[in-house]
Amino acid sequence: MIKKVLVANRGEIAVRVMRSCRELGLISVAVYSDADRNAMHVRYADEAYHIGPAPSRESYLNIDAIINAAKKAGADAIHPGYGFLSENAAFSERCSKEGIQFIGPGPYAITTMGDKITARKTMIQAGVPVVPGTTEKITEMEQARRIVTEVGLPVMIKASAGGGGKGMRLVKQMEELESSFRMARSEALNAFGDDSVYIEKYIESPHHIEFQILADRHGNAVHLFERECSIQRRHQKVIEETPSPLMTPELRKEMGEKAVMAAKAVNYEGAGTIEFIVSDQLEYYFLEMNTRLQVEHPVTERVVGVDLVKEQINIANGNPLPFAQEDLRQHGHALQCRIYAEDPDNNFMPNPGTIKHITEPHGLGIRCDGYVYEGYEIPIYYDPMITKLISWGETRRESIARMKRALYEYKITGVKTNIKFLEKIMDTPDFIEGKYNTHFIEENNDRLMRARLCGIECEDMAILAAFIDYIDKLERIQPPHYTDELGSNWKDFGRKRSVLRL
Ligand code: MV4
C-alpha cells in the first residue's frame, strides 16, 4: 500500500496531485530546482528535496536526482504529473527496478504509444480507425509517392517520434512532396534523433476530441467520455470543454468503445487519453494516445464526478476500478480556460515576472487550479501557464456565463496575461454557438486581437486613480476625523469626502 508519494513535477499540477494525496491520508514529497525554492508545491508538500539547478534537464528531467530524493524520503510511489518525465518509458522502468511504484503505465504502453508508427499499427490491429496513410516508416521517395497517390492530396508528413504537433509538415502539391519529405526527415533526426516519418491524409478543418480512460491491472477499462480541445493556438490548447458541442449520443458511445479498445490493446494501466481527429462529417480517426494525466483533466472530473488522481493512486495500489462503464454519467457542462503569463500584444510571448497582486475568483461552479501567490516570481525556465480556471453549469450557456463572471473577477498585476483574450473568446459568436474547429483562433483572429484596452479596463483605471487620491488624502488628515466616520469601503469615498470636509 502506498503511504508516501513523491511528486516529480512543479507548478499547478504538483499542487493538484498533492491535494488528492492529502485527502487520501498520504504523505506528499516535493522535489524542487534552484528556481523553485519558494514555489507553492514546496510549501504545500509535507517534505521537500532539492534536485538541481533551474534548467529542467538538470532537475525535473534528472532521473537519478529524482530517484535519489525518493530513496532519501522513503517514498513508495512517484507521481510524474504531466510533461517532464511523465511519458518517459525509461523512468517508469527505473521506478519499478528501484521498487518504487510509478503512478502511471508501464514502459510497454509508453513505448508503444510514444512511437506513432507503432501506435498506428497497434490501433489498426485492435480495430480502432486511424487516418488513412502509412503503417510502415517511409524511407524512400517511391514509397512516399505511392502512398500519396493512394490516399490523395493534401497529406501530412509526421515524425514517428513526434506528437502534439511537433515535426509535422503539410503537403498540398505533388511537386512539394520530395523537398518536404527530405526536410521532415532531417528535422525529425535533429529534434528526436530518429528520422522515421509517416504519411497521413490531411483532414481539413478537423475537431480535436479526446476520450479519458481509466484502466486497472485486472483488465477492467472504462472511458470517462470526451473533451473537446479544438480551441488551441500553435498546438497550445487554450480552452477545453466537455461535453463536446459536436458530439451525439451515438458517436459518443462508439468513440468511447474504440477508446477502451485502444487502451486494452496496450494492456494500459492508469489514466490515459485517446486523441481523435473528427471531421465535419463526424468521421473520426485515432491520432495519438497520451499516456499520462492531462492538463485538461479537471473538466472531466467536474462533469463525471471522479477524482482522476485518486483513481490513478487506487490503480497503482493494485485495486480494481470502483465503477463500471454503466455507472458513469455526464452531468452538466464544464469549461477550462488556461491562464498564461504571456503578452497577447507581443505575439503571446511568455511574460514571467513577480506577481504584485492577485485576486482569484471563487463562488458557485468555479474551480481555480493554480500555484502563484502575491510576491511570487514566476521563473523563466518553465511553462508560463499560471492557473486553470474551470467553470461548471447545468447547461453550456450557464457554464459560459460563469466563466465570464470568473474571468471578470480574476485580477492580477505584475505580469501580463491572456485573461482579456479569453474574455473575448467567451464573447465570440462561433464559440457561443459551439460552432468551431481547430481553426477557431485564426478564423476569429481579427475580432480577438482588436484593442483589448477598453471598457472595464478604463473603469479599473478610474477606480485606481480615485483610490490613490483617497489614500493620499487620508495621509494628510487627522486620524480621529476618519476612523469613526469612514468604513473600510473606499468605494464610498465620494460620499464620505463631504463628511470629512477635505
Ligand atoms: C492532423 C491534422 C490533419 N490531418 N493530421 C496537430 C497536433 C497533433 N496531435 C496532430 N495534429 C494534426 N494532425 C491529419 N492527418 C491536423 C492537425 C492539427 C491539429 C490537431 C489537433 C488540434 C489542433 C490542430 C491544429 C492544427 C493541426
CSV table of C-alpha atoms in Angstrom, one decimal, residues 148 152-158 165 167-177 179-181 183-184 187 198-205 235 439 442:
chain,number,residue,atom,x,y,z
A,148,VAL,CA,0.2,9.9,-51.7
A,152,GLY,CA,-4.8,11.6,-52.3
A,153,LEU,CA,-3.5,15.2,-51.6
A,154,PRO,CA,-3.2,17.0,-49.3
A,155,VAL,CA,-1.2,14.9,-46.9
A,156,MET,CA,0.7,15.4,-43.7
A,157,ILE,CA,4.2,14.1,-43.1
A,158,LYS,CA,4.7,13.4,-39.4
A,165,GLY,CA,2.1,19.0,-33.4
A,167,GLY,CA,7.6,17.6,-36.5
A,168,MET,CA,4.6,17.9,-38.8
A,169,ARG,CA,4.5,19.1,-42.4
A,170,LEU,CA,1.6,19.7,-44.7
A,171,VAL,CA,1.9,18.8,-48.4
A,172,LYS,CA,-0.6,20.3,-50.8
A,173,GLN,CA,1.1,19.7,-54.2
A,174,MET,CA,2.9,16.7,-55.6
A,175,GLU,CA,5.8,18.9,-56.5
A,176,GLU,CA,6.4,19.8,-52.9
A,177,LEU,CA,6.5,16.2,-51.8
A,179,SER,CA,11.5,18.5,-50.6
A,180,SER,CA,9.0,18.3,-47.7
A,181,PHE,CA,9.8,14.6,-47.3
A,183,MET,CA,13.1,18.3,-44.7
A,184,ALA,CA,10.7,16.3,-42.5
A,187,GLU,CA,14.0,17.8,-38.9
A,198,TYR,CA,5.0,8.5,-41.8
A,199,ILE,CA,2.3,10.0,-44.1
A,200,GLU,CA,-1.4,10.6,-43.4
A,201,LYS,CA,-4.2,12.0,-45.4
A,202,TYR,CA,-4.7,15.6,-44.3
A,203,ILE,CA,-8.1,16.1,-42.6
A,204,GLU,CA,-9.3,19.6,-43.3
A,205,SER,CA,-10.9,21.7,-40.6
A,235,HIS,CA,-0.7,23.4,-30.8
A,439,HIS,CA,-9.1,26.8,-36.9
A,442,GLU,CA,-7.0,32.0,-36.8
